[in-house]
Amino acid sequence: MAAAAAETRVFLEVRRRLQSALLILGEPKEGGVPLDVSVTPSSLQVKTPTGCTELRLPAEVRLAPSSCHGLRYVAGDGLHLRLQTQADFSPKLVSMFNQSSQAQECCTFYCQSCGEVIIRDRKLLRVLPLPSENWGALVGEWCCHPDPFANKPLHPQENDCFIGDTFVLVNLRSDLWQPRPELVPLETHCLSSENHFQLKPKANTKVICKRCKVMLGETMSSETTKFYMTEIIIQPSERNFPIIPRSRFVQSVIAQCLVELSSARSTFRFTVQGQDGKAYILLWLLNSDSLVIESLGSSKSIKKFPLLEDILEADSGSAWNAVKVLYQPCIKSRNQSLARLWDSDISVHSLTLPSATCLELLLILSRNNASLPPSLRCMNSFQVAFLKL
């Protein structure tokens, strides 16, 4: 998407629904140098005495050069201006389960972190969404008689897959799996499709990948297991395991989850909590129609995150669809009063993930926040970040 550039940082956020864009041209050096800015419908070019930065836009995005307005200088950022755009709407998101459920293909479940096969060649005859977590409280409003669903948990049959907000429920009655001997029996279980172990009924025990020991989910009963969507990849069995960088996979899953919940339930505020119920992040979805195009140039102001450095380099000079969120961390007793306020608000939705993944997501948000131009990093008391779809 981007032609190589040496010095100037260029940041462009296109809002598809608003058909507008914010362009920020960073300062190439302290003290400033002359900038020659050229805007065409399909590209941006910034020339300085020391180099040239060019961004080529995706085919579905066109700028209106004559609409440039609101030019201003922001200390620490550089030049800001706004333009009108013509941008097609993003394609509709497709759940990872739709294609397999329509074709009723045999699917294989993999650990996303290491590629270990968890469930091999499972034919999913029914892929059904679970009701919202508060459905039981609403039954009284719909039924004129005692709750017919009381004490009747929803457990999938052998060829079923039930989909929750951040997890799937599957039946492991016929699959082969056993715990690793060094782990605590009946408390933490290692899962592999090539071994056999008869698990005694015990709810809410961790399921750990046999190879990399990442937590994949929890056992809900002797036959039903919950797998978190951020920890597994479900593929038709004839396809190979896709290698997706962990950072990119986590934020894509979370971003899709936010988009789907906001569309289906008009919910825009979320509490990200660990499997133990501890709150880690408060998220507020601002919009889901952003297209971010940037060239990081040689900026030295971007905070480095060694664990995610390869992703940062890969994303330099790229275009990507994203959701824009506000967030507040809740670790180390931060923002506890706000967390309690959100916890008591029925319009706030909880997203449960493994505790380690909550910390990963917080690191991703912090990295993405640090890569933004300084003037865009905060809004009121919240921090701002983009999550890639």
mmCIF file of N, CA and C in Angstrom, residues 84-178:
data_model
loop_
_atom_site.group_PDB
_atom_site.id
_atom_site.type_symbol
_atom_site.label_atom_id
_atom_site.label_comp_id
_atom_site.label_asym_id
_atom_site.label_seq_id
_atom_site.Cartn_x
_atom_site.Cartn_y
_atom_site.Cartn_z
ATOM 1 N N GLN A 84 -12.434 15.344 2.240
ATOM 2 C CA GLN A 84 -13.556 14.475 1.922
ATOM 3 C C GLN A 84 -13.038 13.268 1.141
ATOM 4 N N THR A 85 -13.707 12.144 1.305
ATOM 5 C CA THR A 85 -13.276 10.922 0.641
ATOM 6 C C THR A 85 -14.470 10.216 -0.001
ATOM 7 N N GLN A 86 -14.171 9.297 -0.863
ATOM 8 C CA GLN A 86 -15.134 8.332 -1.366
ATOM 9 C C GLN A 86 -14.590 6.959 -1.012
ATOM 10 N N ALA A 87 -15.253 6.301 -0.086
ATOM 11 C CA ALA A 87 -14.758 5.015 0.405
ATOM 12 C C ALA A 87 -15.907 4.022 0.485
ATOM 13 N N ASP A 88 -15.694 2.859 -0.102
ATOM 14 C CA ASP A 88 -16.687 1.792 -0.011
ATOM 15 C C ASP A 88 -16.728 1.265 1.410
ATOM 16 N N PHE A 89 -17.912 0.766 1.795
ATOM 17 C CA PHE A 89 -18.038 0.183 3.121
ATOM 18 C C PHE A 89 -17.281 -1.133 3.179
ATOM 19 N N SER A 90 -16.813 -1.461 4.390
ATOM 20 C CA SER A 90 -16.081 -2.712 4.583
ATOM 21 C C SER A 90 -16.978 -3.893 4.292
ATOM 22 N N PRO A 91 -16.435 -4.996 3.779
ATOM 23 C CA PRO A 91 -17.238 -6.198 3.585
ATOM 24 C C PRO A 91 -17.753 -6.719 4.918
ATOM 25 N N LYS A 92 -18.908 -7.349 4.877
ATOM 26 C CA LYS A 92 -19.514 -7.870 6.087
ATOM 27 C C LYS A 92 -18.618 -8.925 6.714
ATOM 28 N N LEU A 93 -18.462 -8.829 8.055
ATOM 29 C CA LEU A 93 -17.628 -9.801 8.750
ATOM 30 C C LEU A 93 -18.276 -11.173 8.704
ATOM 31 N N VAL A 94 -17.454 -12.196 8.507
ATOM 32 C CA VAL A 94 -17.942 -13.572 8.461
ATOM 33 C C VAL A 94 -17.353 -14.337 9.631
ATOM 34 N N SER A 95 -18.206 -14.933 10.444
ATOM 35 C CA SER A 95 -17.744 -15.700 11.579
ATOM 36 C C SER A 95 -16.925 -16.891 11.110
ATOM 37 N N MET A 96 -15.980 -17.301 11.943
ATOM 38 C CA MET A 96 -15.129 -18.437 11.593
ATOM 39 C C MET A 96 -15.932 -19.729 11.470
ATOM 40 N N PHE A 97 -17.182 -19.724 11.930
ATOM 41 C CA PHE A 97 -17.982 -20.942 11.926
ATOM 42 C C PHE A 97 -18.964 -21.010 10.766
ATOM 43 N N ASN A 98 -19.216 -19.900 10.090
ATOM 44 C CA ASN A 98 -20.279 -19.890 9.098
ATOM 45 C C ASN A 98 -20.045 -20.868 7.960
ATOM 46 N N GLN A 99 -18.866 -20.835 7.381
ATOM 47 C CA GLN A 99 -18.608 -21.679 6.226
ATOM 48 C C GLN A 99 -18.656 -23.155 6.596
ATOM 49 N N SER A 100 -18.055 -23.526 7.708
ATOM 50 C CA SER A 100 -18.038 -24.936 8.092
ATOM 51 C C SER A 100 -19.429 -25.420 8.455
ATOM 52 N N SER A 101 -20.267 -24.535 9.037
ATOM 53 C CA SER A 101 -21.605 -24.973 9.414
ATOM 54 C C SER A 101 -22.497 -25.142 8.193
ATOM 55 N N GLN A 102 -22.274 -24.298 7.167
ATOM 56 C CA GLN A 102 -23.093 -24.423 5.975
ATOM 57 C C GLN A 102 -22.735 -25.689 5.192
ATOM 58 N N ALA A 103 -21.444 -25.960 5.075
ATOM 59 C CA ALA A 103 -21.015 -27.113 4.298
ATOM 60 C C ALA A 103 -20.975 -28.398 5.116
ATOM 61 N N GLN A 104 -21.091 -28.259 6.459
ATOM 62 C CA GLN A 104 -21.006 -29.415 7.352
ATOM 63 C C GLN A 104 -19.723 -30.200 7.101
ATOM 64 N N GLU A 105 -18.639 -29.463 7.004
ATOM 65 C CA GLU A 105 -17.341 -30.088 6.765
ATOM 66 C C GLU A 105 -16.787 -30.662 8.062
ATOM 67 N N CYS A 106 -15.823 -31.548 7.922
ATOM 68 C CA CYS A 106 -15.060 -32.005 9.074
ATOM 69 C C CYS A 106 -14.060 -30.908 9.439
ATOM 70 N N CYS A 107 -14.012 -30.563 10.711
ATOM 71 C CA CYS A 107 -13.161 -29.473 11.162
ATOM 72 C C CYS A 107 -12.108 -29.993 12.128
ATOM 73 N N THR A 108 -10.996 -29.292 12.178
ATOM 74 C CA THR A 108 -9.939 -29.585 13.126
ATOM 75 C C THR A 108 -9.699 -28.350 13.990
ATOM 76 N N PHE A 109 -9.594 -28.569 15.291
ATOM 77 C CA PHE A 109 -9.348 -27.498 16.246
ATOM 78 C C PHE A 109 -7.851 -27.485 16.564
ATOM 79 N N TYR A 110 -7.224 -26.306 16.438
ATOM 80 C CA TYR A 110 -5.800 -26.163 16.720
ATOM 81 C C TYR A 110 -5.592 -25.179 17.869
ATOM 82 N N CYS A 111 -4.508 -25.381 18.594
ATOM 83 C CA CYS A 111 -4.019 -24.346 19.501
ATOM 84 C C CYS A 111 -3.438 -23.230 18.642
ATOM 85 N N GLN A 112 -3.901 -22.006 18.829
ATOM 86 C CA GLN A 112 -3.441 -20.915 17.984
ATOM 87 C C GLN A 112 -1.976 -20.572 18.243
ATOM 88 N N SER A 113 -1.519 -20.780 19.452
ATOM 89 C CA SER A 113 -0.159 -20.382 19.813
ATOM 90 C C SER A 113 0.902 -21.276 19.197
ATOM 91 N N CYS A 114 0.637 -22.604 19.114
ATOM 92 C CA CYS A 114 1.695 -23.513 18.664
ATOM 93 C C CYS A 114 1.269 -24.464 17.555
ATOM 94 N N GLY A 115 -0.035 -24.529 17.223
ATOM 95 C CA GLY A 115 -0.488 -25.395 16.148
ATOM 96 C C GLY A 115 -0.791 -26.818 16.555
ATOM 97 N N GLU A 116 -0.750 -27.126 17.844
ATOM 98 C CA GLU A 116 -1.088 -28.479 18.314
ATOM 99 C C GLU A 116 -2.539 -28.807 17.972
ATOM 100 N N VAL A 117 -2.774 -30.009 17.461
ATOM 101 C CA VAL A 117 -4.146 -30.440 17.163
ATOM 102 C C VAL A 117 -4.868 -30.760 18.464
ATOM 103 N N ILE A 118 -6.013 -30.120 18.660
ATOM 104 C CA ILE A 118 -6.806 -30.330 19.871
ATOM 105 C C ILE A 118 -7.932 -31.309 19.613
ATOM 106 N N ILE A 119 -8.687 -31.074 18.541
ATOM 107 C CA ILE A 119 -9.747 -31.986 18.117
ATOM 108 C C ILE A 119 -9.553 -32.214 16.622
ATOM 109 N N ARG A 120 -9.479 -33.456 16.226
ATOM 110 C CA ARG A 120 -9.216 -33.773 14.828
ATOM 111 C C ARG A 120 -10.475 -34.305 14.142
ATOM 112 N N ASP A 121 -10.743 -33.771 12.935
ATOM 113 C CA ASP A 121 -11.808 -34.292 12.060
ATOM 114 C C ASP A 121 -13.152 -34.398 12.773
ATOM 115 N N ARG A 122 -13.580 -33.302 13.371
ATOM 116 C CA ARG A 122 -14.899 -33.260 14.025
ATOM 117 C C ARG A 122 -15.916 -32.701 13.034
ATOM 118 N N LYS A 123 -16.951 -33.453 12.730
ATOM 119 C CA LYS A 123 -18.011 -32.987 11.852
ATOM 120 C C LYS A 123 -19.055 -32.265 12.692
ATOM 121 N N LEU A 124 -19.214 -30.979 12.437
ATOM 122 C CA LEU A 124 -20.158 -30.160 13.189
ATOM 123 C C LEU A 124 -21.479 -30.085 12.429
ATOM 124 N N LEU A 125 -22.464 -30.821 12.922
ATOM 125 C CA LEU A 125 -23.768 -30.839 12.264
ATOM 126 C C LEU A 125 -24.627 -29.663 12.681
ATOM 127 N N ARG A 126 -24.414 -29.182 13.901
ATOM 128 C CA ARG A 126 -25.168 -28.019 14.384
ATOM 129 C C ARG A 126 -24.197 -27.011 14.995
ATOM 130 N N VAL A 127 -24.226 -25.791 14.484
ATOM 131 C CA VAL A 127 -23.444 -24.693 15.049
ATOM 132 C C VAL A 127 -24.443 -23.614 15.441
ATOM 133 N N LEU A 128 -24.669 -23.459 16.739
ATOM 134 C CA LEU A 128 -25.763 -22.627 17.223
ATOM 135 C C LEU A 128 -25.252 -21.560 18.182
ATOM 136 N N PRO A 129 -25.803 -20.343 18.100
ATOM 137 C CA PRO A 129 -25.411 -19.295 19.054
ATOM 138 C C PRO A 129 -26.083 -19.517 20.400
ATOM 139 N N LEU A 130 -25.344 -19.259 21.460
ATOM 140 C CA LEU A 130 -25.910 -19.315 22.805
ATOM 141 C C LEU A 130 -26.639 -18.011 23.100
ATOM 142 N N PRO A 131 -27.658 -18.040 23.949
ATOM 143 C CA PRO A 131 -28.314 -16.789 24.350
ATOM 144 C C PRO A 131 -27.364 -15.934 25.168
ATOM 145 N N SER A 132 -27.724 -14.668 25.342
ATOM 146 C CA SER A 132 -26.878 -13.767 26.110
ATOM 147 C C SER A 132 -26.781 -14.250 27.546
ATOM 148 N N GLU A 133 -25.750 -13.765 28.248
ATOM 149 C CA GLU A 133 -25.487 -14.242 29.599
ATOM 150 C C GLU A 133 -26.608 -13.900 30.577
ATOM 151 N N ASN A 134 -27.429 -12.916 30.255
ATOM 152 C CA ASN A 134 -28.511 -12.504 31.152
ATOM 153 C C ASN A 134 -29.867 -13.052 30.724
ATOM 154 N N TRP A 135 -29.871 -14.090 29.878
ATOM 155 C CA TRP A 135 -31.146 -14.574 29.354
ATOM 156 C C TRP A 135 -32.035 -15.133 30.453
ATOM 157 N N GLY A 136 -31.433 -15.752 31.477
ATOM 158 C CA GLY A 136 -32.241 -16.339 32.542
ATOM 159 C C GLY A 136 -33.069 -15.303 33.285
ATOM 160 N N ALA A 137 -32.495 -14.106 33.469
ATOM 161 C CA ALA A 137 -33.208 -13.052 34.187
ATOM 162 C C ALA A 137 -34.381 -12.506 33.382
ATOM 163 N N LEU A 138 -34.357 -12.709 32.061
ATOM 164 C CA LEU A 138 -35.419 -12.178 31.213
ATOM 165 C C LEU A 138 -36.577 -13.152 31.024
ATOM 166 N N VAL A 139 -36.366 -14.424 31.412
ATOM 167 C CA VAL A 139 -37.410 -15.416 31.191
ATOM 168 C C VAL A 139 -38.693 -15.026 31.897
ATOM 169 N N GLY A 140 -38.559 -14.469 33.107
ATOM 170 C CA GLY A 140 -39.749 -14.080 33.860
ATOM 171 C C GLY A 140 -40.591 -13.044 33.160
ATOM 172 N N GLU A 141 -39.960 -12.240 32.289
ATOM 173 C CA GLU A 141 -40.707 -11.226 31.556
ATOM 174 C C GLU A 141 -41.475 -11.820 30.384
ATOM 175 N N TRP A 142 -41.081 -13.011 29.946
ATOM 176 C CA TRP A 142 -41.701 -13.627 28.783
ATOM 177 C C TRP A 142 -42.656 -14.759 29.136
ATOM 178 N N CYS A 143 -42.454 -15.371 30.290
ATOM 179 C CA CYS A 143 -43.259 -16.543 30.661
ATOM 180 C C CYS A 143 -44.255 -16.190 31.764
ATOM 181 N N CYS A 144 -45.475 -16.701 31.646
ATOM 182 C CA CYS A 144 -46.496 -16.481 32.671
ATOM 183 C C CYS A 144 -46.538 -17.640 33.660
ATOM 184 N N HIS A 145 -45.585 -18.560 33.551
ATOM 185 C CA HIS A 145 -45.524 -19.736 34.425
ATOM 186 C C HIS A 145 -44.080 -19.887 34.894
ATOM 187 N N PRO A 146 -43.798 -20.763 35.826
ATOM 188 C CA PRO A 146 -42.431 -20.921 36.321
ATOM 189 C C PRO A 146 -41.444 -21.197 35.195
ATOM 190 N N ASP A 147 -40.214 -20.765 35.411
ATOM 191 C CA ASP A 147 -39.156 -20.885 34.413
ATOM 192 C C ASP A 147 -38.995 -22.332 33.957
ATOM 193 N N PRO A 148 -39.306 -22.633 32.689
ATOM 194 C CA PRO A 148 -39.175 -24.022 32.221
ATOM 195 C C PRO A 148 -37.729 -24.435 31.990
ATOM 196 N N PHE A 149 -36.806 -23.464 32.003
ATOM 197 C CA PHE A 149 -35.405 -23.771 31.739
ATOM 198 C C PHE A 149 -34.551 -23.798 32.998
ATOM 199 N N ALA A 150 -35.202 -23.648 34.160
ATOM 200 C CA ALA A 150 -34.449 -23.624 35.414
ATOM 201 C C ALA A 150 -33.679 -24.933 35.606
ATOM 202 N N ASN A 151 -32.424 -24.791 36.013
ATOM 203 C CA ASN A 151 -31.566 -25.955 36.292
ATOM 204 C C ASN A 151 -31.382 -26.868 35.078
ATOM 205 N N LYS A 152 -31.457 -26.287 33.881
ATOM 206 C CA LYS A 152 -31.242 -27.063 32.663
ATOM 207 C C LYS A 152 -30.125 -26.402 31.852
ATOM 208 N N PRO A 153 -28.868 -26.713 32.166
ATOM 209 C CA PRO A 153 -27.759 -26.103 31.433
ATOM 210 C C PRO A 153 -27.748 -26.534 29.971
ATOM 211 N N LEU A 154 -27.219 -25.661 29.129
ATOM 212 C CA LEU A 154 -27.145 -25.937 27.702
ATOM 213 C C LEU A 154 -25.826 -26.640 27.398
ATOM 214 N N HIS A 155 -25.895 -27.947 27.164
ATOM 215 C CA HIS A 155 -24.697 -28.723 26.855
ATOM 216 C C HIS A 155 -24.796 -29.272 25.441
ATOM 217 N N PRO A 156 -23.746 -29.119 24.635
ATOM 218 C CA PRO A 156 -23.786 -29.611 23.257
ATOM 219 C C PRO A 156 -23.709 -31.131 23.186
ATOM 220 N N GLN A 157 -24.322 -31.679 22.140
ATOM 221 C CA GLN A 157 -24.189 -33.097 21.850
ATOM 222 C C GLN A 157 -22.894 -33.330 21.074
ATOM 223 N N GLU A 158 -22.667 -34.556 20.654
ATOM 224 C CA GLU A 158 -21.367 -34.924 20.097
ATOM 225 C C GLU A 158 -20.983 -34.112 18.861
ATOM 226 N N ASN A 159 -21.937 -33.798 17.983
ATOM 227 C CA ASN A 159 -21.632 -33.063 16.755
ATOM 228 C C ASN A 159 -22.164 -31.636 16.790
ATOM 229 N N ASP A 160 -22.278 -31.086 17.985
ATOM 230 C CA ASP A 160 -22.738 -29.720 18.172
ATOM 231 C C ASP A 160 -21.566 -28.804 18.491
ATOM 232 N N CYS A 161 -21.760 -27.530 18.188
ATOM 233 C CA CYS A 161 -20.836 -26.486 18.621
ATOM 234 C C CYS A 161 -21.684 -25.280 18.998
ATOM 235 N N PHE A 162 -21.669 -24.899 20.265
ATOM 236 C CA PHE A 162 -22.439 -23.753 20.744
ATOM 237 C C PHE A 162 -21.493 -22.562 20.869
ATOM 238 N N ILE A 163 -21.921 -21.430 20.345
ATOM 239 C CA ILE A 163 -21.058 -20.254 20.263
ATOM 240 C C ILE A 163 -21.518 -19.191 21.247
ATOM 241 N N GLY A 164 -20.613 -18.803 22.153
ATOM 242 C CA GLY A 164 -20.858 -17.686 23.059
ATOM 243 C C GLY A 164 -20.172 -16.430 22.551
ATOM 244 N N ASP A 165 -20.104 -15.417 23.397
ATOM 245 C CA ASP A 165 -19.493 -14.152 22.983
ATOM 246 C C ASP A 165 -17.999 -14.305 22.696
ATOM 247 N N THR A 166 -17.296 -15.008 23.579
ATOM 248 C CA THR A 166 -15.845 -15.143 23.436
ATOM 249 C C THR A 166 -15.387 -16.595 23.504
ATOM 250 N N PHE A 167 -16.314 -17.533 23.396
ATOM 251 C CA PHE A 167 -15.955 -18.938 23.561
ATOM 252 C C PHE A 167 -16.869 -19.826 22.736
ATOM 253 N N VAL A 168 -16.474 -21.090 22.610
ATOM 254 C CA VAL A 168 -17.326 -22.112 22.004
ATOM 255 C C VAL A 168 -17.416 -23.283 22.979
ATOM 256 N N LEU A 169 -18.561 -23.960 22.972
ATOM 257 C CA LEU A 169 -18.755 -25.166 23.769
ATOM 258 C C LEU A 169 -18.817 -26.361 22.832
ATOM 259 N N VAL A 170 -18.029 -27.379 23.112
ATOM 260 C CA VAL A 170 -18.055 -28.607 22.322
ATOM 261 C C VAL A 170 -18.111 -29.797 23.261
ATOM 262 N N ASN A 171 -18.554 -30.911 22.709
ATOM 263 C CA ASN A 171 -18.660 -32.165 23.455
ATOM 264 C C ASN A 171 -17.441 -33.026 23.136
ATOM 265 N N LEU A 172 -16.720 -33.449 24.161
ATOM 266 C CA LEU A 172 -15.503 -34.224 23.965
ATOM 267 C C LEU A 172 -15.664 -35.693 24.336
ATOM 268 N N ARG A 173 -16.906 -36.177 24.327
ATOM 269 C CA ARG A 173 -17.165 -37.550 24.746
ATOM 270 C C ARG A 173 -16.330 -38.558 23.970
ATOM 271 N N SER A 174 -16.191 -38.365 22.651
ATOM 272 C CA SER A 174 -15.534 -39.364 21.819
ATOM 273 C C SER A 174 -14.097 -39.017 21.468
ATOM 274 N N ASP A 175 -13.575 -37.903 22.026
ATOM 275 C CA ASP A 175 -12.210 -37.517 21.673
ATOM 276 C C ASP A 175 -11.196 -38.092 22.646
ATOM 277 N N LEU A 176 -9.973 -38.187 22.187
ATOM 278 C CA LEU A 176 -8.907 -38.806 22.957
ATOM 279 C C LEU A 176 -8.047 -37.725 23.587
ATOM 280 N N TRP A 177 -7.999 -37.718 24.940
ATOM 281 C CA TRP A 177 -7.210 -36.689 25.605
ATOM 282 C C TRP A 177 -6.838 -37.124 27.003
ATOM 283 N N GLN A 178 -5.774 -36.570 27.555
ATOM 284 C CA GLN A 178 -5.342 -36.938 28.892
ATOM 285 C C GLN A 178 -4.529 -35.816 29.500
#
